[in-house]
Coordinates of C-alpha atoms and ligand atoms in Angstrom, one line a residue:
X89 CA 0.0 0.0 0.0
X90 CA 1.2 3.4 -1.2
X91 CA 2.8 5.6 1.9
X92 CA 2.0 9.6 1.3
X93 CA 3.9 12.5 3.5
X94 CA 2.2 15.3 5.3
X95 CA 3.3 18.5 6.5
X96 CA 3.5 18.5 10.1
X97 CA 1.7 22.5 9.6
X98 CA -0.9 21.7 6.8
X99 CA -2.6 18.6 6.7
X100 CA -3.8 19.7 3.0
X101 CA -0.1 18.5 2.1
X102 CA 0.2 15.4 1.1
X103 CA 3.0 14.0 -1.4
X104 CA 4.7 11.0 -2.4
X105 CA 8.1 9.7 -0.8
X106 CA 10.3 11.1 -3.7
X107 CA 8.7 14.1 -3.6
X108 CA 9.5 14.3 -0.1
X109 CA 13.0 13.5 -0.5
X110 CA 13.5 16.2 -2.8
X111 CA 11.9 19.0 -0.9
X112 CA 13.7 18.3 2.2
X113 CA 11.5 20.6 4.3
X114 CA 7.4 21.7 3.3
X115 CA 7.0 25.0 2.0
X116 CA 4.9 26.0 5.3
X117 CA 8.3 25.3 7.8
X118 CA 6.2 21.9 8.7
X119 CA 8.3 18.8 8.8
X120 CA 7.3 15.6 6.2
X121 CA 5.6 12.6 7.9
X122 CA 4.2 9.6 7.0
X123 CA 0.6 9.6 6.9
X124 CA 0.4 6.1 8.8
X125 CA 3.6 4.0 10.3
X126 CA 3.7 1.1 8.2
X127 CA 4.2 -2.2 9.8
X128 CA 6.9 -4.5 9.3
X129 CA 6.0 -7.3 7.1
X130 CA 8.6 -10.2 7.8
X131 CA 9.2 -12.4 10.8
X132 CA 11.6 -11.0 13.4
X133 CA 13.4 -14.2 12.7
X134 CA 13.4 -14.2 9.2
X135 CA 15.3 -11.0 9.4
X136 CA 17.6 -12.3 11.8
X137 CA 18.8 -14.4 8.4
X138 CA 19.4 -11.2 6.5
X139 CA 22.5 -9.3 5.8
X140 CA 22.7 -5.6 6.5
X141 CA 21.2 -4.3 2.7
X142 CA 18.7 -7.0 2.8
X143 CA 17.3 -5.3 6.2
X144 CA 17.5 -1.9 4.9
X145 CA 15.8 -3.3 1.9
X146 CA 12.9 -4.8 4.1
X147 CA 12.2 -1.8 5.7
X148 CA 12.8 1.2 3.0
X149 CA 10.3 -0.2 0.8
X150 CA 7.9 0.1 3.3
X151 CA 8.1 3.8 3.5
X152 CA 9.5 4.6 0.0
X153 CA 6.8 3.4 -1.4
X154 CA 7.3 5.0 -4.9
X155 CA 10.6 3.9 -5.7
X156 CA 10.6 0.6 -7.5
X157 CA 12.3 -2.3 -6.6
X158 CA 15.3 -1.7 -8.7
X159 CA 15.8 1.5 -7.5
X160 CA 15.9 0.7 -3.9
X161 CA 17.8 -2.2 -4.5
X162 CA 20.4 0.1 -6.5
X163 CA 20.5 2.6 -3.8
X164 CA 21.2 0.5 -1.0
X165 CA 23.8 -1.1 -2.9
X166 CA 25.8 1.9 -3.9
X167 CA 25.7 3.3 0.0
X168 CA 26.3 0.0 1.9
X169 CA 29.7 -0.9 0.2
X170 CA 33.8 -1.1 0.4
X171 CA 32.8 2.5 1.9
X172 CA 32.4 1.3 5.2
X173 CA 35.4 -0.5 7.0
X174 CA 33.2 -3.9 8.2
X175 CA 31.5 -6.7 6.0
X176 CA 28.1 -6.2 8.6
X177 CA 27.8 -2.1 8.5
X178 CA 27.0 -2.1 11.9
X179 CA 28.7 -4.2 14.5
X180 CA 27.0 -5.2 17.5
X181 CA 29.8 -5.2 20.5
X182 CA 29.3 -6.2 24.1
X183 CA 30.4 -4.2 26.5
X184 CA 29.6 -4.2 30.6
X185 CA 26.0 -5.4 30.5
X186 CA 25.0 -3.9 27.2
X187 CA 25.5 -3.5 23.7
X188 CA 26.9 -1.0 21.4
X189 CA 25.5 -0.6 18.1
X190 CA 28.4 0.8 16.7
X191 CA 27.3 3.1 13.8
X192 CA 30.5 4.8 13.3
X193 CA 32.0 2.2 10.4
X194 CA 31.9 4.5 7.4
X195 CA 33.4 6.7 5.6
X196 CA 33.2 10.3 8.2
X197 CA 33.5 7.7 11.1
X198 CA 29.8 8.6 12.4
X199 CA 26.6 7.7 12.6
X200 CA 25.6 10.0 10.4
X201 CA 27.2 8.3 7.4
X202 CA 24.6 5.3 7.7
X203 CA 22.0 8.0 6.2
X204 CA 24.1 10.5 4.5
X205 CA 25.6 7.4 2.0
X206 CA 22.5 6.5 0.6
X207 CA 20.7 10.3 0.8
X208 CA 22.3 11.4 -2.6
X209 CA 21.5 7.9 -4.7
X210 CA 18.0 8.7 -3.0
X211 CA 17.2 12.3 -4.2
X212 CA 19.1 11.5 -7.8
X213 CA 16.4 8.4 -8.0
X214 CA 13.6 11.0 -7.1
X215 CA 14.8 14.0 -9.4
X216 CA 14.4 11.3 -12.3
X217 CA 11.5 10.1 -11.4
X218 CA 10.1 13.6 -10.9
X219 CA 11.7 14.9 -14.5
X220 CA 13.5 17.6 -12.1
X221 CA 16.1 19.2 -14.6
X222 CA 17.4 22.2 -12.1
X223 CA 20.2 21.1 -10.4
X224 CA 19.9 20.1 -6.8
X225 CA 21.9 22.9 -4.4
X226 CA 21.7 20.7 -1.0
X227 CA 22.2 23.4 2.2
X228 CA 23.4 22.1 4.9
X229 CA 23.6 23.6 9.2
X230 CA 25.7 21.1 11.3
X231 CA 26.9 20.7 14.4
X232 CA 30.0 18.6 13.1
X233 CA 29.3 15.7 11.4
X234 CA 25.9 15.9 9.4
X235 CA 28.7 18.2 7.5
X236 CA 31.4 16.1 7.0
X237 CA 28.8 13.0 6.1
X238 CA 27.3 15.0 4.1
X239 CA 30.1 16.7 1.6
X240 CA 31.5 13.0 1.4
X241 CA 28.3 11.8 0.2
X242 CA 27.8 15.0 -2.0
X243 CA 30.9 15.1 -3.5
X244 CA 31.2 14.7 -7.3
X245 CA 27.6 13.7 -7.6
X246 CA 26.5 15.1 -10.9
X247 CA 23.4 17.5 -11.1
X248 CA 24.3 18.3 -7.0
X249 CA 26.2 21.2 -5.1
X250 CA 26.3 21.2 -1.8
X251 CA 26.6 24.2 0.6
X252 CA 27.5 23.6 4.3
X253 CA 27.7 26.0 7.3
X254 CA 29.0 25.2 10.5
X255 CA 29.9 27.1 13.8
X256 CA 33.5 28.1 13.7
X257 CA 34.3 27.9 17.4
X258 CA 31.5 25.4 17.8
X259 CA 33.4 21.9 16.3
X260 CA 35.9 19.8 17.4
X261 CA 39.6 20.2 15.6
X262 CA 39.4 16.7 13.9
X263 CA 35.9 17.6 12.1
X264 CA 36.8 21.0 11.2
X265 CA 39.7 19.4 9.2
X266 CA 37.7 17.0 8.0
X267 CA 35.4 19.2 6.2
X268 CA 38.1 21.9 5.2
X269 CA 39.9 19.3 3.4
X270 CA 37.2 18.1 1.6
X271 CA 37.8 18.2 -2.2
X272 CA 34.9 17.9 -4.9
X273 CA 34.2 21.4 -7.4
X274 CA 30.3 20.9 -6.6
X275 CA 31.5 21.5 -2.5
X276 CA 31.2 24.7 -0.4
X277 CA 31.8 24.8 3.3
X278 CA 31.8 27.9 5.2
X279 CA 32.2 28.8 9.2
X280 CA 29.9 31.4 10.6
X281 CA 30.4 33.4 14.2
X282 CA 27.7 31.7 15.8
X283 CA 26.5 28.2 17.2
X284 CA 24.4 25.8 15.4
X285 CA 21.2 27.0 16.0
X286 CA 22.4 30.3 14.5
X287 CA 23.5 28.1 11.1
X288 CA 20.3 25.9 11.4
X289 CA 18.2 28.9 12.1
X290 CA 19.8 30.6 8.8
X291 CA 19.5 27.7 7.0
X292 CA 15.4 27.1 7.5
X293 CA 15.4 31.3 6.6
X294 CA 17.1 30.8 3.3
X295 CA 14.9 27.7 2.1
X296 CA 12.2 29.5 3.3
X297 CA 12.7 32.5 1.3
X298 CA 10.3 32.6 -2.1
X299 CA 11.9 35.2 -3.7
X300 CA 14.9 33.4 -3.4
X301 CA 13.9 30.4 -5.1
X302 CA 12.3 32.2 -7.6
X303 CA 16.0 33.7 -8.8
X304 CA 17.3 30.1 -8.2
X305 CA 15.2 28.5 -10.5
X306 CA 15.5 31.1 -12.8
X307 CA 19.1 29.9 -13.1
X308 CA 18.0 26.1 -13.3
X309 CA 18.9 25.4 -9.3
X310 CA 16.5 24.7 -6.9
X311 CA 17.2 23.6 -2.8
X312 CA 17.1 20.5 -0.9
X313 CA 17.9 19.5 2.6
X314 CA 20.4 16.5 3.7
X315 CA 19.9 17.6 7.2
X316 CA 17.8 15.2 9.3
X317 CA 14.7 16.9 9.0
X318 CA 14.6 15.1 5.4
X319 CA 12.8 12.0 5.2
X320 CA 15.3 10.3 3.2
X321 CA 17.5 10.6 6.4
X322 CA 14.8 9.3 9.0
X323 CA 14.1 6.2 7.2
X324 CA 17.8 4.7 6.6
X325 CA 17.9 5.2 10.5
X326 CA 15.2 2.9 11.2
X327 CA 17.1 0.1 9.4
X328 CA 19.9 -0.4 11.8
X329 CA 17.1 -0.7 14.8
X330 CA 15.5 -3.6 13.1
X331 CA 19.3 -5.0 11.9
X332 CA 20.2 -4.7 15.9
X333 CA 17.0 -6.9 17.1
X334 CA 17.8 -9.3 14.2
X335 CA 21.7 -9.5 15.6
X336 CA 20.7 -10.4 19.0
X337 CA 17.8 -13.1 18.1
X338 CA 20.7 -14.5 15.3
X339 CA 23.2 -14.6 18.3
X340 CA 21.0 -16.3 20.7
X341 CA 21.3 -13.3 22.9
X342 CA 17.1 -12.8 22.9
X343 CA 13.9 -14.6 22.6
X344 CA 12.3 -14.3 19.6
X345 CA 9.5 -11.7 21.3
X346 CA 11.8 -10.3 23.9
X347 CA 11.8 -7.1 24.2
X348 CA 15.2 -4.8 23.9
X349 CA 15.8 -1.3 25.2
X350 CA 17.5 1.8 23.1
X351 CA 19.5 4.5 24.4
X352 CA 20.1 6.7 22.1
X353 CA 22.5 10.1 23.0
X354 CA 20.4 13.3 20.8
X355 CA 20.9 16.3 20.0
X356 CA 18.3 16.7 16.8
X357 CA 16.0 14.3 18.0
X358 CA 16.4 12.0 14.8
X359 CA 18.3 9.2 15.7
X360 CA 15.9 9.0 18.8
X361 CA 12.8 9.0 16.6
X362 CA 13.8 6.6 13.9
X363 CA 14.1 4.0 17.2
X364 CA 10.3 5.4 17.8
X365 CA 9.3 4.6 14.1
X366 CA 10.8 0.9 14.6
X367 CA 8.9 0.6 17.5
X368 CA 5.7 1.7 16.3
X369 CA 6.7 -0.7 13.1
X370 CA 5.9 -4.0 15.2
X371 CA 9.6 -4.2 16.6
X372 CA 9.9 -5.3 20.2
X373 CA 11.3 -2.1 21.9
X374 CA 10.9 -1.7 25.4
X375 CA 12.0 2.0 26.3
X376 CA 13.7 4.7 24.4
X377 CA 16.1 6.2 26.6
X378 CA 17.0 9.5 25.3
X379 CA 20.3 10.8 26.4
X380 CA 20.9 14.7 26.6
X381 CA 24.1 16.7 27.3
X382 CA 24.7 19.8 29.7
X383 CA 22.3 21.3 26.7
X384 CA 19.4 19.5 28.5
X385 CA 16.2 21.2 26.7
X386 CA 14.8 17.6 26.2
X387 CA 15.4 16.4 29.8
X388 CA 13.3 19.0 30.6
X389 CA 10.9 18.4 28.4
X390 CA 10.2 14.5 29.5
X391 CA 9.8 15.8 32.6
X392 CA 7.3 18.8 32.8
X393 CA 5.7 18.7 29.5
X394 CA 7.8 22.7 28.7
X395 CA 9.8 23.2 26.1
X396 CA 12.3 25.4 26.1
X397 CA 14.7 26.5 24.7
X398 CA 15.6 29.9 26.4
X399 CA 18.3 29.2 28.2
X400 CA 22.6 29.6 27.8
X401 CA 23.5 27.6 25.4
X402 CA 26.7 24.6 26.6
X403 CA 29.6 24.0 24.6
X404 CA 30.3 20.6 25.8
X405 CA 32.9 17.5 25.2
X406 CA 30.1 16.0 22.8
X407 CA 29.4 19.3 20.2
X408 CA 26.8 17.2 18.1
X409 CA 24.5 17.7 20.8
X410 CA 25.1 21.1 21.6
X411 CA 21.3 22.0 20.4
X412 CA 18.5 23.9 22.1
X413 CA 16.2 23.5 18.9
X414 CA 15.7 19.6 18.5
X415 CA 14.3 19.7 14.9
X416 CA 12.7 16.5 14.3
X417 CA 11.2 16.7 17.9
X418 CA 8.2 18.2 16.0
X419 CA 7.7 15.1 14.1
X420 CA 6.8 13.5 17.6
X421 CA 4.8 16.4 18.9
X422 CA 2.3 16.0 16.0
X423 CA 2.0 12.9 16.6
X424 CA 1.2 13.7 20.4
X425 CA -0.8 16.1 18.9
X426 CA -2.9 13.4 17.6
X427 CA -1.7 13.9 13.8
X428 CA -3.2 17.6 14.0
X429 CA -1.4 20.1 12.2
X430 CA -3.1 23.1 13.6
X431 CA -2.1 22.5 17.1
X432 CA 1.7 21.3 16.1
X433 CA 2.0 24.5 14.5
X434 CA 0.7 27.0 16.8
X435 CA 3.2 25.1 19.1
X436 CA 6.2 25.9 16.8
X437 CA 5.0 29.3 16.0
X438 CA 5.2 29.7 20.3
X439 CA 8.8 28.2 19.9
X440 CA 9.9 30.8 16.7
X441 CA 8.2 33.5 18.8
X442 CA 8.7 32.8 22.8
X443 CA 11.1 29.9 22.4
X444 CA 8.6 28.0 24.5
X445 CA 5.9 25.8 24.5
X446 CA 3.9 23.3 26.5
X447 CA 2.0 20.5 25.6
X448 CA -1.2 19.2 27.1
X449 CA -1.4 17.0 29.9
X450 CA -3.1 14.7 27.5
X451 CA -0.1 15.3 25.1
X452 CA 2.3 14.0 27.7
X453 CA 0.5 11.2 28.4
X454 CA 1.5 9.8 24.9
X455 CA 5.5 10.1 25.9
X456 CA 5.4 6.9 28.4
X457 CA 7.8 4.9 26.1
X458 CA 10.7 7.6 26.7
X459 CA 12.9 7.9 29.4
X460 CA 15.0 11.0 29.4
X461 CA 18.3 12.0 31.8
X462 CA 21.0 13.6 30.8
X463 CA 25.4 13.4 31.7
X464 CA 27.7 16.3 32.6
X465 CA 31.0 16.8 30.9
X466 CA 32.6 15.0 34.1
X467 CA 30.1 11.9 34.5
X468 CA 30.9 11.6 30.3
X469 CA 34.8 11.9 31.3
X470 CA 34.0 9.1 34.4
X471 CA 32.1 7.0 32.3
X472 CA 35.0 6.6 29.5
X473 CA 37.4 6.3 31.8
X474 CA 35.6 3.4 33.9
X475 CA 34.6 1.7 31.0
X476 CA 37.9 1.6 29.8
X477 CA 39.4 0.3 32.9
X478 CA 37.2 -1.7 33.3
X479 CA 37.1 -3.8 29.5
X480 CA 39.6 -2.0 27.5
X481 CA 36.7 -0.5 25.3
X482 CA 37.0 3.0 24.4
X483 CA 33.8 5.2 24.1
X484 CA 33.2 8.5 22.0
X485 CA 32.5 11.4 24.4
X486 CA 28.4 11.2 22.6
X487 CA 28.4 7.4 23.1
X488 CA 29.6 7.8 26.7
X489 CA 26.5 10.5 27.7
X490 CA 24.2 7.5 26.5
X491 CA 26.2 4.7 28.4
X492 CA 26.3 7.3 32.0
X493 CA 22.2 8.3 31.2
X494 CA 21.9 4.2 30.5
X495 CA 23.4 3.4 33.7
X496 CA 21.1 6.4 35.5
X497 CA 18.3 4.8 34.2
X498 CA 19.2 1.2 35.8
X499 CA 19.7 2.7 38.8
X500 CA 16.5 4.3 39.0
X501 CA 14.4 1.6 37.7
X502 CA 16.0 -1.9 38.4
X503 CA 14.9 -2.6 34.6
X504 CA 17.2 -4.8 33.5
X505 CA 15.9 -5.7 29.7
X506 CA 19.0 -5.7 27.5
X507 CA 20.0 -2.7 26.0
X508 CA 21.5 -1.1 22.7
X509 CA 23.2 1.6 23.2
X510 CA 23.5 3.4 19.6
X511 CA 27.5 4.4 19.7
X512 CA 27.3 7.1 17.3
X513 CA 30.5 8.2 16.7
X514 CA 34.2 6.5 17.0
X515 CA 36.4 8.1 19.5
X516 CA 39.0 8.7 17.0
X517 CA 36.7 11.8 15.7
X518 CA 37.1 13.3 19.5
X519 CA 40.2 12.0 20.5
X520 CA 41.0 14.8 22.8
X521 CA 38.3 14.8 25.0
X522 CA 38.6 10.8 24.6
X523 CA 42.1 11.3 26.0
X524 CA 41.9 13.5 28.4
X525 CA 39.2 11.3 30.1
X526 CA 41.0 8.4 30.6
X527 CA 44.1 10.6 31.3
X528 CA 45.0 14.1 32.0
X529 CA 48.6 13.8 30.6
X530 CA 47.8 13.4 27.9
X531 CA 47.2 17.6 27.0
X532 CA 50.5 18.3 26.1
X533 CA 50.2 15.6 23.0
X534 CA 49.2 17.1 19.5
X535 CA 45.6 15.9 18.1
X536 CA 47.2 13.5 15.7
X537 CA 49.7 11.7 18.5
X538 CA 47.1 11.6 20.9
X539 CA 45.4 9.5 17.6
X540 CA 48.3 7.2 17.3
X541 CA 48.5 7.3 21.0
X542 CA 44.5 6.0 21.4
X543 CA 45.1 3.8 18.5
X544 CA 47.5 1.6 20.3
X545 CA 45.7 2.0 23.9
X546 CA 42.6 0.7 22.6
X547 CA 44.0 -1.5 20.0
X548 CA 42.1 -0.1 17.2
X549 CA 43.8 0.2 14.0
X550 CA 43.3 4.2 13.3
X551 CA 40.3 4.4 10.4
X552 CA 41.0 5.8 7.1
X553 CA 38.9 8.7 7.5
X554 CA 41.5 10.3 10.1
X555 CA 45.0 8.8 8.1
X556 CA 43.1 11.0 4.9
X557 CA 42.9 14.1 6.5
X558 CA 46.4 13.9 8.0
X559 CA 48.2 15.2 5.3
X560 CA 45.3 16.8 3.2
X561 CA 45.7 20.3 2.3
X562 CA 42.8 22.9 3.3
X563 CA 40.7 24.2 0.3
X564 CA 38.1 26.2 2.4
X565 CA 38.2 29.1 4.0
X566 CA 35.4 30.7 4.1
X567 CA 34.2 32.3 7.0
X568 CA 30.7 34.6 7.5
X569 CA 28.8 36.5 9.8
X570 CA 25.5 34.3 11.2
X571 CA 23.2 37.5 9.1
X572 CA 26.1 37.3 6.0
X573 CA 24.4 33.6 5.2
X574 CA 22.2 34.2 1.8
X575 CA 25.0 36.8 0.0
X576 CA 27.2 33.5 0.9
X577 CA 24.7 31.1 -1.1
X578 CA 24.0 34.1 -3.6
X579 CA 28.2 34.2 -4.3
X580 CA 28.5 30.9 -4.3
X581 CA 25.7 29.9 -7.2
X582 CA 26.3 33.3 -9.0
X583 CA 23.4 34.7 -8.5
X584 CA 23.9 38.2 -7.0
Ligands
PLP113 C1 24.4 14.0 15.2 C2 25.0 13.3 16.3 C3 24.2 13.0 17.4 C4 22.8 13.4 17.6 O1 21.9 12.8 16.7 P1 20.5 13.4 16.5 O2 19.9 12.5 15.4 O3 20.7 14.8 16.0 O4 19.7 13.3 17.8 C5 24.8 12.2 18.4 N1 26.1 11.8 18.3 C6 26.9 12.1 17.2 C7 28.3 11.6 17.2 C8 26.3 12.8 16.2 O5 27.1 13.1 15.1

């Protein structure tokens, strides 16, 4: 059965998946959603038979309902290959009483990839199917690695550019590198003077803009979105929830029917909701855990019902979820909503204008399957430390605010189901927060001997991602001012 999108803000939208895709974000500001979570139509144990693409295949068709076998098939392919550094795409490893879904295998060395590799075979699928001739100008906000993912997956694709802005002060040294090295004449990276929500705020302005995109497609461009408020980035993130259950009922590690737990460390709230989606799919999860840093707006949330994000904004040992505005948060607050558009969106208009909201008791009712708690920069320190002293396993500083909120949430409950903690990044990509946890002399060292340093300490062969970037040379420099955003776009395409 054919799966439509709505706008989260006008339930008069309603589109196909590819149309979706392309859009990115609806032209009222509201967020694509499926109009009914489809449900999984295998056995949980005939998937625990399945290789990684045959999962993603299982599930993507369920949702991309308008792409035909071939192309899916062809997609998921082209991502899931010699790209990432492991046969299975998405190791399962056990660690102290739970297990990491490490998601950190490809080719930026986070999570993020697992999305951001298919994304681009996605949206050139859906241009041809929706006889788009402009060429596709994907602008990006990130907080560090949505960028990175992003570029690499952009690069050199034909009929794409790819635009992305990042907080200058706001990224680690590693993923600054990262993307100022990346090559590819379709690339553009720039740094503003500002945090993410000033780049993510000046990002949803620009697409936003009409008069804009009427000079854009005058030119034969038109915009999309590869951040994870497109639906082409939700749904690959469902996959490795269902792939995770199917590990653990292959390895004997669960009934078939047992129910696992997901902790999930957030910033934008999309990781966190794909695990929702799976759940709501027919799969077996218990609770969704969702793990804040010192930038605790969705702590809060779980736990009066009030949003908001007024408040001084943390720079923290884990800068991907340094974010007040959790984007795709709206997705489940429609939902809460009751699928009703015109309550979600006087909500967000209170958020654009007060930075606040609340939801109705009624609305908080529907959030029983989350837990939320969140880790300061010295239980994440603690935590990689003690878990490396403990097993020899090193820990990312964002997979070690899940693994301390996972712990919390043991301690407070007693519930003991097993647990899969999505590891979303490898600690080679924050090696000196990594470091410095486990000991403080190692400050002295430079970023890439504390990475040789790490590598023989945890025994991890350093990934090909960090030995590129060692000797690459830096082809952007572009820096702007956080109101300087559209003459940047406007320079870039030659439009001014
Ligand atoms: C993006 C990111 C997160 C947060 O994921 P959301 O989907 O935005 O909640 C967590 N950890 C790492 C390493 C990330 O790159």
């Amino acid at each position: 059965m054919e799966v439509f999108y709505n706008s989260t803000r006008n339930s008069g939208i309603r589109v196909k998946a590819s149309e979706a895709i392309l859009k990115g974000l609806s032209d009222d500001g509201g967020l694509f959603v499926p109009e009914r979570i489809p449900a999984l139509d295998r056995e949980l144990k005939e998937l625990a038979g399945m290789t990684y693409r045959e999962v993603a295949y299982e599930v993507m068709k369920l949702y991309l309902t308008d792409f035909t076998e071939e192309e899916l098939k062809g997609c998921i392919a082209r991502a899931y290959d010699g790209k990432f550094d492991t046969e299975v795409i998405a190791p399962l490893v056990s660690a102290d009483g739970a297990y990491y879904l490490e998601l950190f295998h490809g080719a930026t060395i986070a999570f993020k990839d697992m999305a951001l590799s298919i994304l681009p075979h996605l949206m050139i699928a859906a241009a041809k199917k929706n006889h788009v001739e402009n060429e596709i100008v994907i602008l990006t906000a990130t907080s560090g690695d949505t960028g990175k993912a992003a570029l690499a997956g952009f690069a050199g694709v034909e009929g794409t550019k790819i635009i992305v802005f990042y907080p200058k002060d706001g990224v680690s040294p590693i993923q600054e590198k990262q993307m100022v090295t990346q090559k590819g004449d379709n690339t553009y990276v720039v740094g503003i003077h500002g945090n993410f929500d000033d780049a993510q705020t000046g990002v949803k302005k620009i697409f936003a803009d009409k008069e804009l995109a009427g000079r854009m497609d005058a030119q034969g461009f038109q915009f999309s979105s590869a951040n994870s408020i497109n639906i082409g980035r939700l749904v690959p993130q469902i996959v490795y929830y269902v792939y995770a259950y199917a590990r653990l009922l292959a390895e004997g590690k669960m009934e078939e029917g047992g129910r696992m737990n997901v902790v999930v460390p957030t910033g934008n709230f999309g990781n966190i909701l794909a695990a929702f989606y799976a759940k709501n799919m027919g799969l077996p999860i218990g609770k969704l855990i969702c793990a804040s840093n010192e930038n605790k707006v969705l702590y809060d949330f779980f736990r009066t019902g009030i949003y908001d994000k007024n408040r001084e904004f943390v720079l923290t040992s884990s800068p991907s979820m340094d974010i007040l505005i959790s984007s795709n948060l709206e997705r489940l607050v429609y939902r809460l909503a009751g699928n009703d558009a015109g309550k979600n969106a006087e909500l967000m208009k209170a958020l654009s204008g007060d930075g606040k909201y609340v939801i109705t008791e009624e609305m908080r009712a529907g959030l029983g399957d989350f837990y939320g708690n969140y880790a300061s920069g010295e239980e994440t320190a603690e935590t990689i430390k003690a878990l490396y002293e403990k097993t020899g396993y090193v820990l990312d500083t964002h997979t070690a605010v899940a693994s301390c909120v996972y712990r919390k949430y043991v301690e407070e409950t007693g519930d003991k189901t097993p647990a899969v903690i999505a590891s979303t990044a490898s600690p080679f990509k924050f090696t000196r927060s990594v470091m410095n946890a486990i000991d403080g002399k190692y400050d002295k060292m430079t970023d890439f001997e504390l990475v040789d340093e790490l590598s023989s300490l945890a025994n991890v062969k350093v990934p090909r991602a960090i030995e590129e970037i060692r000797t690459a040379p830096v082809v952007h420099d572009h820096i702007c001012e956080k109101d300087g955003m559209k003459k940047t776009v406007e320079d870039f395409l030659g439009l001014a």
